[in-house]
mmCIF file of C-alpha atoms in Angstrom:
data_model
loop_
_atom_site.group_PDB
_atom_site.id
_atom_site.type_symbol
_atom_site.label_atom_id
_atom_site.label_comp_id
_atom_site.label_asym_id
_atom_site.label_seq_id
_atom_site.Cartn_x
_atom_site.Cartn_y
_atom_site.Cartn_z
ATOM 1 C CA ARG A 29 106.769 66.299 46.887
ATOM 2 C CA HIS A 30 110.323 65.238 46.159
ATOM 3 C CA THR A 31 112.699 65.380 49.109
ATOM 4 C CA ASP A 32 115.929 65.589 47.106
ATOM 5 C CA SER A 33 117.267 66.872 43.795
ATOM 6 C CA VAL A 34 114.981 66.250 40.825
ATOM 7 C CA GLU A 35 117.041 64.936 37.923
ATOM 8 C CA SER A 36 114.629 64.328 35.054
ATOM 9 C CA VAL A 37 111.206 65.446 33.813
ATOM 10 C CA ALA A 38 109.029 64.573 30.834
ATOM 11 C CA PHE A 39 105.561 65.411 29.518
ATOM 12 C CA SER A 40 103.084 62.707 28.629
ATOM 13 C CA PRO A 41 102.300 62.598 24.880
ATOM 14 C CA ASP A 42 98.900 64.215 25.462
ATOM 15 C CA GLY A 43 100.462 66.966 27.594
ATOM 16 C CA ARG A 44 98.164 66.288 30.536
ATOM 17 C CA HIS A 45 100.749 64.810 32.894
ATOM 18 C CA ILE A 46 104.377 65.217 33.907
ATOM 19 C CA VAL A 47 106.668 62.536 35.283
ATOM 20 C CA SER A 48 109.757 63.290 37.365
ATOM 21 C CA GLY A 49 112.656 61.243 38.708
ATOM 22 C CA SER A 50 114.646 62.229 41.767
ATOM 23 C CA GLU A 51 117.637 61.512 43.940
ATOM 24 C CA ASP A 52 115.101 60.545 46.626
ATOM 25 C CA ASN A 53 114.857 57.232 44.659
ATOM 26 C CA THR A 54 111.246 57.882 43.616
ATOM 27 C CA ILE A 55 109.303 58.738 40.493
ATOM 28 C CA GLN A 56 106.381 61.138 40.817
ATOM 29 C CA PHE A 57 103.422 61.778 38.580
ATOM 30 C CA TRP A 58 101.861 65.263 38.273
ATOM 31 C CA ASN A 59 98.790 66.839 36.729
ATOM 32 C CA ALA A 60 100.234 69.368 34.263
ATOM 33 C CA GLN A 61 97.137 71.558 34.482
ATOM 34 C CA THR A 62 96.880 71.902 38.254
ATOM 35 C CA GLY A 63 100.377 70.976 39.446
ATOM 36 C CA VAL A 64 98.852 68.449 41.832
ATOM 37 C CA GLN A 65 100.650 65.167 42.484
ATOM 38 C CA VAL A 66 98.759 62.200 41.037
ATOM 39 C CA GLY A 67 98.773 59.012 43.086
ATOM 40 C CA ASN A 68 101.610 57.760 45.238
ATOM 41 C CA PRO A 69 105.304 57.927 44.336
ATOM 42 C CA LEU A 70 106.535 55.063 42.164
ATOM 43 C CA GLN A 71 108.973 53.151 44.337
ATOM 44 C CA GLY A 72 111.319 50.306 43.523
ATOM 45 C CA HIS A 73 114.647 51.803 42.593
ATOM 46 C CA THR A 74 117.289 51.564 45.318
ATOM 47 C CA GLY A 75 119.246 54.568 44.096
ATOM 48 C CA PRO A 76 118.657 57.993 42.551
ATOM 49 C CA VAL A 77 116.495 58.055 39.434
ATOM 50 C CA TRP A 78 118.487 59.843 36.746
ATOM 51 C CA SER A 79 116.177 59.576 33.762
ATOM 52 C CA VAL A 80 112.461 59.106 33.020
ATOM 53 C CA SER A 81 110.516 58.974 29.773
ATOM 54 C CA PHE A 82 106.976 58.210 28.559
ATOM 55 C CA SER A 83 106.186 55.661 25.886
ATOM 56 C CA PRO A 84 104.741 57.210 22.695
ATOM 57 C CA ASP A 85 101.233 56.002 23.583
ATOM 58 C CA GLY A 86 101.532 57.386 27.119
ATOM 59 C CA ARG A 87 100.714 54.054 28.734
ATOM 60 C CA HIS A 88 104.158 53.303 30.146
ATOM 61 C CA ILE A 89 107.097 55.030 31.806
ATOM 62 C CA VAL A 90 110.720 53.923 31.648
ATOM 63 C CA SER A 91 113.291 54.930 34.260
ATOM 64 C CA GLY A 92 117.052 54.611 34.651
ATOM 65 C CA SER A 93 118.813 54.647 38.008
ATOM 66 C CA GLU A 94 121.987 54.738 40.047
ATOM 67 C CA ASP A 95 121.141 51.133 41.005
ATOM 68 C CA ASN A 96 122.285 50.058 37.476
ATOM 69 C CA THR A 97 118.752 49.020 36.476
ATOM 70 C CA ILE A 98 116.031 50.154 34.113
ATOM 71 C CA ARG A 99 112.410 49.745 35.161
ATOM 72 C CA LEU A 100 109.104 49.883 33.345
ATOM 73 C CA TRP A 101 105.954 51.250 34.980
ATOM 74 C CA ASP A 102 102.261 51.331 34.178
ATOM 75 C CA ALA A 103 101.429 55.033 33.858
ATOM 76 C CA GLN A 104 97.809 54.418 34.823
ATOM 77 C CA THR A 105 98.284 52.322 37.962
ATOM 78 C CA GLY A 106 101.871 53.181 38.924
ATOM 79 C CA GLY A 107 102.680 49.494 39.166
ATOM 80 C CA GLN A 108 106.049 48.120 38.109
ATOM 81 C CA MET A 109 105.889 45.968 34.988
ATOM 82 C CA GLY A 110 107.945 42.810 35.081
ATOM 83 C CA ASN A 111 111.439 42.545 36.479
ATOM 84 C CA PRO A 112 114.094 45.258 36.347
ATOM 85 C CA LEU A 113 116.066 45.360 33.089
ATOM 86 C CA GLN A 114 119.605 44.416 34.030
ATOM 87 C CA GLY A 115 122.667 44.581 31.827
ATOM 88 C CA HIS A 116 124.561 47.731 32.648
ATOM 89 C CA THR A 117 127.401 47.447 35.152
ATOM 90 C CA ASN A 118 127.183 51.057 36.317
ATOM 91 C CA PRO A 119 124.517 53.739 36.852
ATOM 92 C CA VAL A 120 122.087 54.343 33.998
ATOM 93 C CA TRP A 121 122.122 58.036 33.112
ATOM 94 C CA SER A 122 119.644 58.155 30.249
ATOM 95 C CA VAL A 123 116.702 56.159 28.857
ATOM 96 C CA ALA A 124 114.305 56.715 25.954
ATOM 97 C CA PHE A 125 111.615 54.866 24.000
ATOM 98 C CA SER A 126 111.775 54.384 20.250
ATOM 99 C CA PRO A 127 109.087 56.293 18.296
ATOM 100 C CA ASP A 128 107.071 53.093 17.801
ATOM 101 C CA GLY A 129 107.348 52.201 21.499
ATOM 102 C CA ARG A 130 108.814 48.768 20.770
ATOM 103 C CA HIS A 131 112.357 49.453 21.950
ATOM 104 C CA ILE A 132 114.219 51.243 24.721
ATOM 105 C CA VAL A 133 117.710 52.726 24.514
ATOM 106 C CA SER A 134 119.889 53.381 27.563
ATOM 107 C CA GLY A 135 123.221 55.098 28.223
ATOM 108 C CA SER A 136 125.431 54.410 31.214
ATOM 109 C CA LEU A 137 128.498 55.272 33.227
ATOM 110 C CA ASP A 138 129.876 51.953 31.946
ATOM 111 C CA LYS A 139 130.539 53.770 28.597
ATOM 112 C CA THR A 140 128.017 51.636 26.686
ATOM 113 C CA ILE A 141 124.628 52.016 25.055
ATOM 114 C CA GLN A 142 122.137 49.167 25.316
ATOM 115 C CA LEU A 143 119.027 48.366 23.297
ATOM 116 C CA TRP A 144 116.084 46.557 24.895
ATOM 117 C CA ASP A 145 112.839 44.963 23.800
ATOM 118 C CA ALA A 146 110.186 47.037 25.592
ATOM 119 C CA GLN A 147 107.724 44.149 25.584
ATOM 120 C CA THR A 148 109.950 41.377 26.961
ATOM 121 C CA GLY A 149 112.651 43.398 28.708
ATOM 122 C CA SER A 150 115.362 41.391 26.984
ATOM 123 C CA LEU A 151 118.583 42.823 25.580
ATOM 124 C CA MET A 152 118.781 43.189 21.823
ATOM 125 C CA GLY A 153 122.205 42.339 20.473
ATOM 126 C CA ASN A 154 125.502 43.485 21.884
ATOM 127 C CA PRO A 155 126.176 46.797 23.618
ATOM 128 C CA LEU A 156 126.917 49.752 21.347
ATOM 129 C CA GLN A 157 130.536 50.546 22.096
ATOM 130 C CA GLY A 158 132.712 53.415 20.951
ATOM 131 C CA HIS A 159 132.548 56.086 23.611
ATOM 132 C CA THR A 160 135.600 56.199 25.857
ATOM 133 C CA ASP A 161 133.810 57.675 28.862
ATOM 134 C CA SER A 162 130.392 57.880 30.511
ATOM 135 C CA VAL A 163 127.363 58.125 28.190
ATOM 136 C CA TRP A 164 125.177 60.902 29.591
ATOM 137 C CA SER A 165 122.399 61.155 27.047
ATOM 138 C CA VAL A 166 120.732 59.000 24.384
ATOM 139 C CA SER A 167 117.800 59.585 22.058
ATOM 140 C CA PHE A 168 116.146 58.036 18.999
ATOM 141 C CA SER A 169 115.693 59.897 15.729
ATOM 142 C CA PRO A 170 112.030 60.627 14.873
ATOM 143 C CA ASP A 171 111.980 57.821 12.294
ATOM 144 C CA GLY A 172 113.545 55.384 14.774
ATOM 145 C CA ARG A 173 116.393 54.478 12.434
ATOM 146 C CA HIS A 174 119.189 56.161 14.362
ATOM 147 C CA ILE A 175 120.334 56.815 17.920
ATOM 148 C CA VAL A 176 122.324 59.833 19.056
ATOM 149 C CA SER A 177 124.502 59.803 22.175
ATOM 150 C CA GLY A 178 126.501 62.350 24.163
ATOM 151 C CA SER A 179 129.421 61.489 26.411
ATOM 152 C CA SER A 180 132.031 62.672 28.866
ATOM 153 C CA ASP A 181 134.556 61.951 26.102
ATOM 154 C CA LYS A 182 133.339 65.305 24.637
ATOM 155 C CA THR A 183 131.877 63.673 21.525
ATOM 156 C CA ILE A 184 128.464 63.021 20.036
ATOM 157 C CA ARG A 185 127.954 59.799 18.116
ATOM 158 C CA LEU A 186 125.328 58.466 15.749
ATOM 159 C CA TRP A 187 124.352 54.811 15.602
ATOM 160 C CA ASP A 188 122.290 52.589 13.348
ATOM 161 C CA ALA A 189 119.428 51.423 15.588
ATOM 162 C CA GLN A 190 118.998 48.229 13.583
ATOM 163 C CA THR A 191 122.608 47.013 13.372
ATOM 164 C CA GLY A 192 124.182 48.849 16.299
ATOM 165 C CA ASP A 193 126.963 50.128 14.046
ATOM 166 C CA GLN A 194 128.365 53.608 14.482
ATOM 167 C CA VAL A 195 127.370 55.938 11.633
ATOM 168 C CA GLY A 196 130.116 58.239 10.418
ATOM 169 C CA LYS A 197 132.710 59.887 12.582
ATOM 170 C CA PRO A 198 132.143 61.311 16.059
ATOM 171 C CA LEU A 199 130.780 64.859 16.108
ATOM 172 C CA GLN A 200 133.500 66.936 17.712
ATOM 173 C CA GLY A 201 133.572 70.541 18.844
ATOM 174 C CA HIS A 202 132.604 70.622 22.496
ATOM 175 C CA THR A 203 135.474 71.136 24.935
ATOM 176 C CA GLY A 204 133.728 69.464 27.865
ATOM 177 C CA SER A 205 131.386 66.588 28.632
ATOM 178 C CA VAL A 206 128.255 66.434 26.473
ATOM 179 C CA PHE A 207 125.381 66.136 28.959
ATOM 180 C CA SER A 208 122.376 66.294 26.654
ATOM 181 C CA VAL A 209 121.520 65.536 23.015
ATOM 182 C CA ALA A 210 118.253 65.604 21.073
ATOM 183 C CA PHE A 211 116.995 65.363 17.502
ATOM 184 C CA SER A 212 114.810 68.010 15.894
ATOM 185 C CA THR A 213 111.305 66.807 15.061
ATOM 186 C CA ASP A 214 112.147 66.508 11.360
ATOM 187 C CA GLY A 215 115.312 64.556 12.180
ATOM 188 C CA ARG A 216 117.552 66.916 10.217
ATOM 189 C CA HIS A 217 119.372 68.460 13.158
ATOM 190 C CA ILE A 218 120.825 67.523 16.529
ATOM 191 C CA VAL A 219 121.201 69.879 19.480
ATOM 192 C CA SER A 220 123.710 69.326 22.270
ATOM 193 C CA GLY A 221 124.424 70.896 25.656
ATOM 194 C CA SER A 222 127.783 70.691 27.354
ATOM 195 C CA GLU A 223 129.994 71.225 30.346
ATOM 196 C CA ASP A 224 131.706 73.922 28.243
ATOM 197 C CA GLU A 225 128.610 76.146 28.837
ATOM 198 C CA THR A 226 127.632 76.119 25.153
ATOM 199 C CA ILE A 227 124.848 74.685 23.029
ATOM 200 C CA ARG A 228 125.655 73.473 19.539
ATOM 201 C CA LEU A 229 123.624 72.546 16.485
ATOM 202 C CA TRP A 230 124.656 69.787 14.105
ATOM 203 C CA ASP A 231 123.578 68.543 10.712
ATOM 204 C CA ALA A 232 122.383 64.993 11.374
ATOM 205 C CA GLN A 233 123.169 63.934 7.810
ATOM 206 C CA THR A 234 126.712 65.287 7.461
ATOM 207 C CA GLY A 235 127.745 65.589 11.100
ATOM 208 C CA GLY A 236 128.872 69.149 10.493
ATOM 209 C CA GLN A 237 128.326 71.897 13.028
ATOM 210 C CA VAL A 238 125.631 74.391 12.035
ATOM 211 C CA GLY A 239 126.519 77.992 12.811
ATOM 212 C CA ASN A 240 128.323 79.200 15.891
ATOM 213 C CA PRO A 241 127.897 77.840 19.420
ATOM 214 C CA LEU A 242 124.930 79.289 21.289
ATOM 215 C CA GLN A 243 126.409 81.192 24.202
ATOM 216 C CA GLY A 244 124.559 82.776 27.089
ATOM 217 C CA HIS A 245 124.753 80.415 30.026
ATOM 218 C CA THR A 246 127.430 80.984 32.663
ATOM 219 C CA ASP A 247 127.632 77.385 33.860
ATOM 220 C CA ARG A 248 127.271 73.863 32.511
ATOM 221 C CA VAL A 249 124.336 73.140 30.208
ATOM 222 C CA PHE A 250 122.694 70.008 31.576
ATOM 223 C CA SER A 251 119.658 69.723 29.321
ATOM 224 C CA VAL A 252 118.485 70.794 25.861
ATOM 225 C CA ALA A 253 115.342 70.134 23.824
ATOM 226 C CA PHE A 254 113.704 71.242 20.577
ATOM 227 C CA SER A 255 110.199 72.671 20.494
ATOM 228 C CA PRO A 256 107.686 70.414 18.691
ATOM 229 C CA ASP A 257 107.752 72.638 15.589
ATOM 230 C CA GLY A 258 111.560 72.666 15.579
ATOM 231 C CA ARG A 259 111.769 76.461 15.629
ATOM 232 C CA TYR A 260 113.065 76.851 19.163
ATOM 233 C CA ILE A 261 115.489 75.269 21.600
ATOM 234 C CA VAL A 262 115.213 75.329 25.381
ATOM 235 C CA SER A 263 118.213 74.845 27.649
ATOM 236 C CA GLY A 264 118.672 74.352 31.389
ATOM 237 C CA SER A 265 121.919 75.105 33.168
ATOM 238 C CA GLY A 266 123.907 74.987 36.358
ATOM 239 C CA ASP A 267 123.540 78.784 36.448
ATOM 240 C CA ASP A 268 119.937 78.187 37.673
ATOM 241 C CA THR A 269 118.377 79.664 34.520
ATOM 242 C CA ILE A 270 116.447 78.426 31.508
ATOM 243 C CA LEU A 271 117.101 80.044 28.136
ATOM 244 C CA LEU A 272 115.145 79.957 24.897
ATOM 245 C CA TRP A 273 116.831 80.125 21.499
ATOM 246 C CA ASP A 274 115.805 80.607 17.905
ATOM 247 C CA ALA A 275 116.964 77.397 16.231
ATOM 248 C CA GLN A 276 117.321 79.128 12.864
ATOM 249 C CA THR A 277 119.373 82.156 13.897
ATOM 250 C CA GLY A 278 120.882 80.991 17.179
ATOM 251 C CA ASP A 279 119.650 84.157 18.869
ATOM 252 C CA GLN A 280 118.396 84.112 22.429
ATOM 253 C CA VAL A 281 114.625 84.645 22.647
ATOM 254 C CA GLY A 282 113.238 86.736 25.482
ATOM 255 C CA ASN A 283 114.649 86.941 28.965
ATOM 256 C CA PRO A 284 116.014 84.041 31.043
ATOM 257 C CA LEU A 285 113.380 82.064 32.927
ATOM 258 C CA GLN A 286 114.396 82.514 36.542
ATOM 259 C CA GLY A 287 112.983 81.081 39.737
ATOM 260 C CA HIS A 288 114.902 77.905 40.467
ATOM 261 C CA THR A 289 117.399 78.190 43.313
ATOM 262 C CA GLY A 290 119.645 75.351 42.192
ATOM 263 C CA PRO A 291 121.122 73.877 39.004
ATOM 264 C CA ILE A 292 118.514 72.895 36.425
ATOM 265 C CA GLN A 293 118.928 69.256 35.505
ATOM 266 C CA SER A 294 116.213 68.712 32.899
ATOM 267 C CA VAL A 295 113.904 70.713 30.623
ATOM 268 C CA ALA A 296 111.200 69.696 28.148
ATOM 269 C CA PHE A 297 108.563 71.300 25.935
ATOM 270 C CA SER A 298 104.924 70.326 26.204
ATOM 271 C CA PRO A 299 103.594 68.543 23.093
ATOM 272 C CA ASP A 300 101.774 71.712 21.984
ATOM 273 C CA GLY A 301 104.900 73.829 22.530
ATOM 274 C CA ARG A 302 103.130 76.311 24.798
ATOM 275 C CA HIS A 303 104.780 75.294 28.063
ATOM 276 C CA ILE A 304 108.148 74.214 29.395
ATOM 277 C CA VAL A 305 108.710 71.959 32.376
ATOM 278 C CA SER A 306 111.929 72.033 34.366
ATOM 279 C CA CYS A 307 113.424 70.379 37.419
ATOM 280 C CA SER A 308 116.277 71.294 39.676
ATOM 281 C CA ASP A 309 118.544 70.458 42.557
ATOM 282 C CA ASP A 310 116.234 72.749 44.586
ATOM 283 C CA HIS A 311 113.850 69.726 44.838
ATOM 284 C CA THR A 312 111.169 71.340 42.654
ATOM 285 C CA VAL A 313 109.474 70.822 39.317
ATOM 286 C CA ARG A 314 108.294 74.040 37.661
ATOM 287 C CA LEU A 315 106.065 74.874 34.736
ATOM 288 C CA TRP A 316 106.543 77.940 32.525
ATOM 289 C CA TYR A 317 104.881 79.673 29.618
ATOM 290 C CA ALA A 318 107.157 79.368 26.593
ATOM 291 C CA GLN A 319 108.107 82.955 25.700
ATOM 292 C CA MET A 320 108.013 83.058 21.921
ATOM 293 C CA ASP A 321 108.016 86.103 19.657
ATOM 294 C CA GLY A 322 107.731 88.478 22.596
ATOM 295 C CA TRP A 323 104.748 86.750 24.200
ATOM 296 C CA VAL A 324 104.368 84.769 27.357
ATOM 297 C CA GLY A 325 102.602 81.796 25.819
ATOM 298 C CA ASN A 326 99.221 82.642 24.283
ATOM 299 C CA ALA A 327 97.522 85.503 26.051
ATOM 300 C CA PRO A 328 95.176 83.741 28.479
ATOM 301 C CA LYS A 329 91.754 84.987 29.529
ATOM 302 C CA GLU A 330 92.368 85.449 33.207
ATOM 303 C CA LYS A 331 92.243 87.883 36.087
ATOM 304 C CA ILE A 332 95.299 89.708 37.318
ATOM 305 C CA ALA A 333 95.937 91.689 40.498
ATOM 306 C CA SER A 334 98.833 93.216 42.374
ATOM 307 C CA SER A 335 99.505 93.093 46.087
ATOM 308 C CA PHE A 336 99.197 96.361 48.001
ATOM 309 C CA SER A 337 102.987 96.474 48.345
ATOM 310 C CA SER A 338 103.356 95.969 44.571
ATOM 311 C CA THR A 339 105.693 93.031 45.121
ATOM 312 C CA LEU A 340 103.343 90.193 44.206
ATOM 313 C CA LEU A 341 101.508 89.651 40.949
ATOM 314 C CA SER A 342 98.824 86.974 41.018
ATOM 315 C CA THR A 343 96.928 85.561 38.047
ATOM 316 C CA HIS A 344 93.696 83.618 37.771
ATOM 317 C CA SER A 345 94.538 80.390 35.946
ATOM 318 C CA PRO A 346 94.146 76.605 36.351
ATOM 319 C CA TYR A 347 97.291 76.779 38.472
ATOM 320 C CA LEU A 348 98.461 79.804 40.404
ATOM 321 C CA ALA A 349 101.464 81.505 38.880
ATOM 322 C CA ALA A 350 102.727 83.996 41.433
ATOM 323 C CA HIS A 351 105.645 86.167 40.400
ATOM 324 C CA VAL A 352 107.589 87.996 43.096
ATOM 325 C CA LEU A 353 108.334 91.157 41.187
ATOM 326 C CA HIS A 354 111.558 92.189 42.880
ATOM 327 C CA ASN A 355 113.355 89.000 41.884
ATOM 328 C CA ALA A 356 111.023 87.441 39.280
ATOM 329 C CA GLN A 357 110.768 84.206 41.226
ATOM 330 C CA SER A 358 108.075 81.867 39.875
ATOM 331 C CA LEU A 359 106.130 79.738 42.313
ATOM 332 C CA PHE A 360 103.448 77.138 41.683
ATOM 333 C CA THR A 361 101.012 75.972 44.291
ATOM 334 C CA ASP A 362 97.915 73.819 44.289
ATOM 335 C CA MET A 363 95.129 76.291 44.910
ATOM 336 C CA SER A 364 91.511 76.783 43.916
ATOM 337 C CA LYS A 365 90.673 78.428 40.613
ATOM 338 C CA ASP A 366 88.734 81.097 42.495
ATOM 339 C CA LEU A 367 91.854 82.938 43.524
ATOM 340 C CA ILE A 368 90.775 86.558 43.198
ATOM 341 C CA HIS A 369 87.466 88.193 44.105
ATOM 342 C CA PHE A 370 86.208 91.699 43.319
ATOM 343 C CA GLN A 371 84.250 93.147 46.244
ATOM 344 C CA ASN A 372 81.640 95.855 45.833
ATOM 345 C CA ASP A 373 83.639 98.163 48.117
ATOM 346 C CA GLY A 374 86.520 98.230 45.615
ATOM 347 C CA TRP A 375 88.876 95.744 47.212
ATOM 348 C CA ILE A 376 90.368 92.893 45.223
ATOM 349 C CA VAL A 377 90.999 90.053 47.673
ATOM 350 C CA GLY A 378 93.016 86.859 47.436
ATOM 351 C CA PRO A 379 92.193 83.239 48.342
ATOM 352 C CA ASN A 380 92.792 83.805 52.056
ATOM 353 C CA ARG A 381 90.898 87.106 52.053
ATOM 354 C CA GLN A 382 94.140 89.060 51.974
ATOM 355 C CA LEU A 383 93.857 92.543 50.448
ATOM 356 C CA LEU A 384 95.622 92.666 47.091
ATOM 357 C CA LEU A 385 94.539 95.927 45.455
ATOM 358 C CA TRP A 386 91.856 98.621 45.823
ATOM 359 C CA VAL A 387 90.216 100.640 43.041
ATOM 360 C CA PRO A 388 87.220 102.989 43.188
ATOM 361 C CA PRO A 389 84.080 100.856 42.811
ATOM 362 C CA SER A 390 82.891 102.986 39.902
ATOM 363 C CA TYR A 391 85.961 101.887 37.942
ATOM 364 C CA ASN A 392 85.759 98.240 38.888
ATOM 365 C CA LYS A 393 83.915 97.217 35.743
ATOM 366 C CA PHE A 394 86.565 98.891 33.613
ATOM 367 C CA LEU A 395 89.390 97.113 35.418
ATOM 368 C CA TYR A 396 88.190 93.665 34.433
ATOM 369 C CA THR A 397 85.607 91.952 32.279
ATOM 370 C CA SER A 398 85.300 88.270 31.520
ATOM 371 C CA GLN A 399 86.475 88.894 27.942
ATOM 372 C CA THR A 400 89.633 90.759 28.907
ATOM 373 C CA HIS A 401 92.805 89.386 27.363
ATOM 374 C CA LEU A 402 95.961 89.672 29.445
ATOM 375 C CA VAL A 403 98.998 90.473 27.312
ATOM 376 C CA ILE A 404 102.432 90.602 28.924
ATOM 377 C CA PRO A 405 105.131 91.781 26.486
ATOM 378 C CA ARG A 406 108.757 90.760 26.558
ATOM 379 C CA GLY A 407 111.098 93.190 28.258
ATOM 380 C CA HIS A 408 110.379 95.741 30.948
ATOM 381 C CA PRO A 409 107.103 97.628 30.338
ATOM 382 C CA GLU A 410 106.516 100.825 32.301
ATOM 383 C CA ILE A 411 103.245 101.928 33.887
ATOM 384 C CA ASP A 412 102.489 105.591 34.545
ATOM 385 C CA LEU A 413 101.222 105.850 38.134
ATOM 386 C CA SER A 414 101.554 109.630 38.418
ATOM 387 C CA ASN A 415 97.784 110.129 38.668
ATOM 388 C CA MET A 416 97.083 107.092 40.788
ATOM 389 C CA ALA A 417 96.268 107.452 44.473
ATOM 390 C CA HIS A 418 98.472 105.145 46.489
ATOM 391 C CA GLY A 419 100.134 104.821 49.855
ATOM 392 C CA PRO A 420 98.712 104.605 53.382
ATOM 393 C CA ALA A 421 96.076 107.295 52.729
ATOM 394 C CA TRP A 422 93.986 105.037 50.513
ATOM 395 C CA HIS A 423 91.025 105.648 52.808
ATOM 396 C CA LYS A 424 90.700 109.173 51.397
ATOM 397 C CA CYS A 425 89.211 107.725 48.225
ATOM 398 C CA TYR A 426 87.594 104.673 49.793
ATOM 399 C CA THR A 427 83.858 104.257 49.176
ATOM 400 C CA PRO A 428 82.246 101.801 51.607
ATOM 401 C CA VAL A 429 79.451 99.561 50.406
ATOM 402 C CA LEU A 430 77.652 97.926 53.284
ATOM 403 C CA LYS A 431 75.189 95.762 51.425
ATOM 404 C CA ASP A 432 74.797 94.280 47.970
ATOM 405 C CA ASN A 433 71.818 95.617 46.051
#
């Protein structure tokens, strides 16, 4: 577990693992299916880790730190590869691999962008200079030909990855620092998130702004990302929420994803687009179903039960997703798959034998079958409980079963 703010998260290319970097100076590796930490923390940085990213083949991890260095790690063993990459004179805010995995780009408080040979760790050419303030975010285009950067100078800039030359004029429109930039998967658009609380879309070819700013957050937007199919955008903010957007219309999709208790520093889609990972100043990394088209991910085949007080909803899945209904707080814990059991006396019990819900035994088979599909719609569905027996007098309809037949 991280012991300080978590600043960056990324999925592995196969979607099976998550890597996170924290102000506790460590990098942690997680199983995306179970939420369990994999191996020991990756240690070596002497300052907060601001950015982490997987190589396209998933074999390596690159990290950027407050200690002014970039480090490469073996994703399988957790071992550091070679010496730290040194060249920046201030903290490294952002790092990313090129699509072919041969190069690394980094952005720094020193106002520069550097290109590195991922194999040798050597600098490639001179720093890319043009920003007049800290460079918060850098990313390669999908074809690897261009680099996009966002800065505290309120601009977004495009660069030729081969020559290091700036391409066109700065993209202007934000009224605050640009904390996050990313290309769409087809390379035609750029999305940006800013201190001005807005998200903006840009035409990567012309540099023109596409549509109106996406507004909905009430604090700084620290992180933005496109879904793999390019249809959606996810954003994380200092208002502790995650929002989903339709990239075509700019409309907000579904309700805010709430559960973090501190500013959200980084968000990312899984490679299949079904999940979102986020990290926060609350020291946690959280995994969410991506709410698209009114659904919470794809309807999983799993058990569902409510606590007797109707404040806790628990689902049977590879990881436990427990939603506290009165404040919609999402929690993830490493627990067994066998979370919920149906007893012959009608009680549904949890992993610690706590009583979750009781139904008449004769109706048990109608409550759940192995082929049941759980569908949770967007919004606020209502359930008619007018004919349901509830309250402390549950024993009036209790049917004891002393022995299995």
